[in-house]
GROMACS .gro file of C-alpha atoms in nm:
model
  241
    1MET     CA    1  13.428 -19.136   8.588
    2SER     CA    2  13.432 -19.453   8.859
    3LEU     CA    3  13.704 -19.472   9.087
    4THR     CA    4  13.696 -19.538   9.452
    5ILE     CA    5  13.956 -19.413   9.661
    6TYR     CA    6  14.094 -19.573   9.946
    7PRO     CA    7  14.322 -19.395  10.183
    8ALA     CA    8  14.581 -19.576  10.341
    9ILE     CA    9  14.616 -19.624  10.760
   10ASP     CA   10  14.946 -19.835  10.772
   11MET     CA   11  14.978 -19.936  11.143
   12ARG     CA   12  15.312 -20.031  11.324
   13GLY     CA   13  15.372 -20.003  11.656
   14GLY     CA   14  15.033 -19.811  11.707
   15ASN     CA   15  15.167 -19.532  11.455
   16CYS     CA   16  15.053 -19.429  11.083
   17VAL     CA   17  15.351 -19.495  10.874
   18ARG     CA   18  15.447 -19.585  10.517
   19LEU     CA   19  15.728 -19.802  10.422
   20LEU     CA   20  15.949 -19.811  10.119
   21GLN     CA   21  15.874 -20.109   9.881
   22GLY     CA   22  15.805 -20.273  10.198
   23ASP     CA   23  16.086 -20.231  10.361
   24TYR     CA   24  16.045 -20.228  10.764
   25ASP     CA   25  16.377 -20.106  10.780
   26GLN     CA   26  16.282 -19.770  10.528
   27GLU     CA   27  15.971 -19.668  10.749
   28THR     CA   28  15.846 -19.297  10.803
   29ILE     CA   29  15.587 -19.216  11.020
   30TYR     CA   30  15.294 -18.987  10.989
   31GLY     CA   31  15.104 -18.970  11.283
   32ASN     CA   32  15.048 -19.159  11.630
   33SER     CA   33  14.717 -19.238  11.636
   34PRO     CA   34  14.532 -19.454  11.373
   35PHE     CA   35  14.223 -19.335  11.462
   36ASP     CA   36  14.233 -18.991  11.457
   37MET     CA   37  14.400 -19.028  11.094
   38ALA     CA   38  14.095 -19.240  11.016
   39LYS     CA   39  13.863 -18.962  11.156
   40SER     CA   40  14.022 -18.737  10.950
   41PHE     CA   41  14.004 -18.895  10.657
   42ALA     CA   42  13.599 -18.981  10.698
   43ALA     CA   43  13.584 -18.559  10.779
   44GLU     CA   44  13.685 -18.538  10.471
   45GLY     CA   45  13.460 -18.774  10.243
   46SER     CA   46  13.598 -19.070  10.177
   47GLU     CA   47  13.354 -19.367  10.155
   48TRP     CA   48  13.609 -19.647  10.213
   49ILE     CA   49  13.955 -19.618  10.415
   50HIS     CA   50  14.231 -19.889  10.357
   51MET     CA   51  14.420 -20.048  10.718
   52VAL     CA   52  14.701 -20.293  10.708
   53ASP     CA   53  14.861 -20.406  11.030
   54LEU     CA   54  15.199 -20.409  10.909
   55ASP     CA   55  15.285 -20.578  11.244
   56GLY     CA   56  15.018 -20.871  11.228
   57ALA     CA   57  15.161 -20.928  10.822
   58LYS     CA   58  15.524 -20.971  10.982
   59ASP     CA   59  15.436 -21.164  11.282
   60GLY     CA   60  15.152 -21.366  11.125
   61LYS     CA   61  14.873 -21.285  11.413
   62ARG     CA   62  14.676 -21.002  11.499
   63VAL     CA   63  14.842 -20.707  11.640
   64ASN     CA   64  14.711 -20.319  11.549
   65ASP     CA   65  14.347 -20.455  11.544
   66ARG     CA   66  14.186 -20.243  11.844
   67PHE     CA   67  14.253 -19.954  11.606
   68VAL     CA   68  14.081 -20.099  11.344
   69ILE     CA   69  13.742 -20.198  11.515
   70GLU     CA   70  13.800 -19.797  11.711
   71ALA     CA   71  13.749 -19.691  11.346
   72ALA     CA   72  13.481 -19.897  11.225
   73ASN     CA   73  13.254 -19.881  11.552
   74LYS     CA   74  13.274 -19.478  11.585
   75LEU     CA   75  13.286 -19.335  11.205
   76LYS     CA   76  13.067 -19.366  10.964
   77VAL     CA   77  13.272 -19.496  10.700
   78LYS     CA   78  13.341 -19.856  10.583
   79ILE     CA   79  13.710 -20.054  10.655
   80GLN     CA   80  13.913 -20.287  10.479
   81ILE     CA   81  14.183 -20.475  10.674
   82GLY     CA   82  14.480 -20.648  10.536
   83GLY     CA   83  14.755 -20.780  10.767
   84GLY     CA   84  14.820 -21.074  10.992
   85ILE     CA   85  14.488 -21.251  10.903
   86ARG     CA   86  14.558 -21.579  10.898
   87SER     CA   87  14.254 -21.747  11.052
   88GLU     CA   88  13.887 -21.779  11.025
   89GLU     CA   89  13.888 -21.670  11.419
   90ASP     CA   90  14.070 -21.362  11.255
   91ILE     CA   91  13.837 -21.293  10.996
   92VAL     CA   92  13.552 -21.331  11.214
   93HIS     CA   93  13.703 -21.139  11.448
   94TYR     CA   94  13.680 -20.815  11.265
   95LEU     CA   95  13.373 -20.882  11.035
   96GLU     CA   96  13.173 -20.911  11.380
   97ASN     CA   97  13.338 -20.594  11.503
   98GLY     CA   98  13.195 -20.361  11.245
   99VAL     CA   99  13.502 -20.425  10.942
  100ASP     CA  100  13.337 -20.421  10.591
  101ARG     CA  101  13.601 -20.617  10.385
  102VAL     CA  102  13.848 -20.863  10.517
  103ILE     CA  103  14.175 -20.878  10.306
  104ILE     CA  104  14.334 -21.257  10.279
  105GLY     CA  105  14.679 -21.239  10.149
  106SER     CA  106  15.009 -21.453  10.283
  107ILE     CA  107  14.740 -21.700  10.338
  108ALA     CA  108  14.608 -21.743  10.024
  109VAL     CA  109  14.914 -21.864   9.873
  110SER     CA  110  15.038 -22.074  10.169
  111ASN     CA  111  14.661 -22.230  10.196
  112PRO     CA  112  14.455 -22.169   9.881
  113GLU     CA  113  14.157 -22.409   9.999
  114PHE     CA  114  14.145 -22.234  10.279
  115ALA     CA  115  14.122 -21.894  10.126
  116ILE     CA  116  13.860 -22.069   9.824
  117GLU     CA  117  13.674 -22.209  10.153
  118MET     CA  118  13.617 -21.885  10.316
  119ILE     CA  119  13.558 -21.662   9.991
  120LYS     CA  120  13.246 -21.913   9.952
  121LYS     CA  121  13.150 -21.864  10.309
  122TYR     CA  122  13.183 -21.530  10.333
  123GLY     CA  123  13.148 -21.383   9.980
  124GLY     CA  124  13.186 -21.022   9.917
  125LYS     CA  125  13.317 -20.951  10.277
  126ILE     CA  126  13.647 -21.087  10.158
  127ALA     CA  127  13.890 -20.906   9.918
  128VAL     CA  128  14.202 -21.113   9.784
  129GLY     CA  129  14.520 -20.912   9.828
  130ILE     CA  130  14.813 -21.022   9.557
  131ASP     CA  131  15.138 -20.811   9.638
  132ALA     CA  132  15.418 -20.899   9.358
  133LYS     CA  133  15.715 -20.878   9.277
  134ASN     CA  134  15.827 -20.842   8.939
  135GLY     CA  135  15.532 -21.055   8.873
  136TYR     CA  136  15.561 -21.265   9.102
  137VAL     CA  137  15.341 -21.344   9.441
  138ALA     CA  138  15.514 -21.212   9.727
  139THR     CA  139  15.447 -21.304  10.085
  140HIS     CA  140  15.471 -21.249  10.468
  141GLY     CA  141  15.460 -20.894  10.521
  142TRP     CA  142  15.654 -20.898  10.130
  143LEU     CA  143  15.942 -21.082  10.311
  144ASP     CA  144  15.937 -21.361  10.094
  145THR     CA  145  15.872 -21.433   9.718
  146SER     CA  146  15.721 -21.707   9.584
  147GLU     CA  147  15.761 -21.919   9.267
  148LEU     CA  148  15.417 -21.807   9.182
  149LYS     CA  149  15.297 -21.582   8.919
  150ALA     CA  150  15.023 -21.319   9.039
  151VAL     CA  151  14.828 -21.354   8.723
  152ASP     CA  152  14.766 -21.748   8.804
  153LEU     CA  153  14.701 -21.681   9.164
  154GLY     CA  154  14.463 -21.422   9.059
  155MET     CA  155  14.294 -21.660   8.795
  156ARG     CA  156  14.244 -21.902   9.061
  157PHE     CA  157  14.068 -21.691   9.289
  158ALA     CA  158  13.846 -21.563   9.039
  159GLU     CA  159  13.720 -21.891   8.944
  160ALA     CA  160  13.648 -21.983   9.309
  161GLY     CA  161  13.409 -21.696   9.360
  162ALA     CA  162  13.632 -21.413   9.438
  163GLU     CA  163  13.505 -21.065   9.359
  164THR     CA  164  13.741 -20.811   9.463
  165PHE     CA  165  14.124 -20.814   9.451
  166ILE     CA  166  14.407 -20.573   9.561
  167PHE     CA  167  14.674 -20.601   9.357
  168THR     CA  168  14.992 -20.427   9.452
  169ASP     CA  169  15.330 -20.348   9.289
  170ILE     CA  170  15.585 -20.369   9.534
  171ALA     CA  171  15.852 -20.200   9.298
  172THR     CA  172  15.619 -19.910   9.309
  173ASP     CA  173  15.493 -19.873   9.650
  174GLY     CA  174  15.593 -19.563   9.843
  175THR     CA  175  15.774 -19.456   9.564
  176LEU     CA  176  15.564 -19.204   9.423
  177ALA     CA  177  15.705 -19.334   9.080
  178GLY     CA  178  15.389 -19.419   8.954
  179PRO     CA  179  15.153 -19.722   8.947
  180ASN     CA  180  15.193 -19.982   8.733
  181ILE     CA  181  14.921 -19.949   8.547
  182ALA     CA  182  14.972 -20.225   8.303
  183ALA     CA  183  15.053 -20.527   8.541
  184VAL     CA  184  14.728 -20.363   8.723
  185CYS     CA  185  14.508 -20.395   8.378
  186GLU     CA  186  14.676 -20.770   8.325
  187MET     CA  187  14.501 -20.858   8.648
  188ALA     CA  188  14.161 -20.700   8.590
  189GLU     CA  189  14.146 -20.870   8.223
  190VAL     CA  190  14.248 -21.202   8.346
  191THR     CA  191  14.006 -21.221   8.643
  192GLY     CA  192  13.751 -21.027   8.499
  193LYS     CA  193  13.668 -20.865   8.884
  194ASN     CA  194  13.683 -20.574   9.058
  195VAL     CA  195  14.053 -20.497   9.087
  196ILE     CA  196  14.176 -20.248   9.352
  197ALA     CA  197  14.540 -20.118   9.248
  198SER     CA  198  14.797 -20.036   9.541
  199GLY     CA  199  15.166 -19.874   9.486
  200GLY     CA  200  15.275 -19.589   9.356
  201VAL     CA  201  15.013 -19.333   9.321
  202SER     CA  202  15.184 -18.939   9.324
  203SER     CA  203  14.924 -18.759   9.166
  204LEU     CA  204  14.588 -18.667   9.025
  205ALA     CA  205  14.720 -18.768   8.731
  206ASP     CA  206  14.803 -19.107   8.808
  207LEU     CA  207  14.431 -19.138   8.953
  208ASN     CA  208  14.320 -18.985   8.629
  209ALA     CA  209  14.526 -19.265   8.423
  210LEU     CA  210  14.358 -19.557   8.732
  211ALA     CA  211  14.015 -19.479   8.608
  212SER     CA  212  14.068 -19.402   8.246
  213ALA     CA  213  14.169 -19.811   8.231
  214LYS     CA  214  14.002 -20.053   8.174
  215GLY     CA  215  13.908 -20.290   8.462
  216ILE     CA  216  13.994 -20.105   8.789
  217SER     CA  217  13.778 -20.024   9.006
  218GLY     CA  218  13.959 -19.861   9.292
  219ALA     CA  219  14.313 -19.706   9.399
  220ILE     CA  220  14.495 -19.675   9.695
  221VAL     CA  221  14.663 -19.384   9.838
  222GLY     CA  222  14.892 -19.335  10.093
  223LYS     CA  223  15.194 -19.135  10.081
  224ALA     CA  224  15.088 -18.906   9.788
  225LEU     CA  225  14.839 -18.805  10.102
  226TYR     CA  226  15.067 -18.770  10.360
  227GLU     CA  227  15.372 -18.582  10.149
  228ASN     CA  228  15.080 -18.338  10.041
  229ARG     CA  229  15.110 -18.406   9.655
  230PHE     CA  230  14.709 -18.369   9.670
  231SER     CA  231  14.426 -18.352   9.950
  232LEU     CA  232  14.162 -18.605   9.990
  233LYS     CA  233  13.941 -18.386   9.857
  234GLU     CA  234  14.099 -18.339   9.518
  235ALA     CA  235  14.073 -18.718   9.493
  236LEU     CA  236  13.765 -18.734   9.525
  237ASP     CA  237  13.647 -18.425   9.341
  238LEU     CA  238  13.827 -18.600   9.057
  239VAL     CA  239  13.641 -18.910   9.071
  240GLY     CA  240  13.314 -18.746   9.161
  241VAL     CA  241  13.255 -18.834   9.512
   0.00000   0.00000   0.00000
């Protein structure tokens, strides 16, 4: 079974939070120290941590980057970061400060030429985050929905050389209703690349289903951990880490 588990830390106002379906008005706070949360995930044996700057995603600029860089520099764990990354300066800022992978999302939709340039320049250090609502791409902290199909965007960037995609189904995110495995598999089939599933994981059975599905390389887990549906160690043991 080959599935990388990415425990998630979503940051807003310096807190660790979870949103329901990306709604900033439906926020639950789970801690007031992103670094302490990252430290606990690292201590449980996680290879990666997925961090999201929700303020950055909404404002279009880096806001909570200091927490990301602190975790990258002080912990023996790989960090990937998304949210508020709109320029090469943002990408360089993170990569030069120890972050392993930078996720470009909204800018990939609004300026695909720039995204392709960054993919070609930084290779595997760049992941393309595709957030979908009913199959169509959502941007800017999920506040806007485009007329672009998620699979079409994935195909374009796969052809440009992107190796890693993070696919989020907004309808399931933060709901603990189970992941949209069919949609993730479709993205994996279309792109032929590594696709990390995000949204809806509620149980070890969900992780088992994702691990058994063709083309899914990882799973981002957030609310299920914070609500104690299972422990990170149980998830890592399931996938043989």
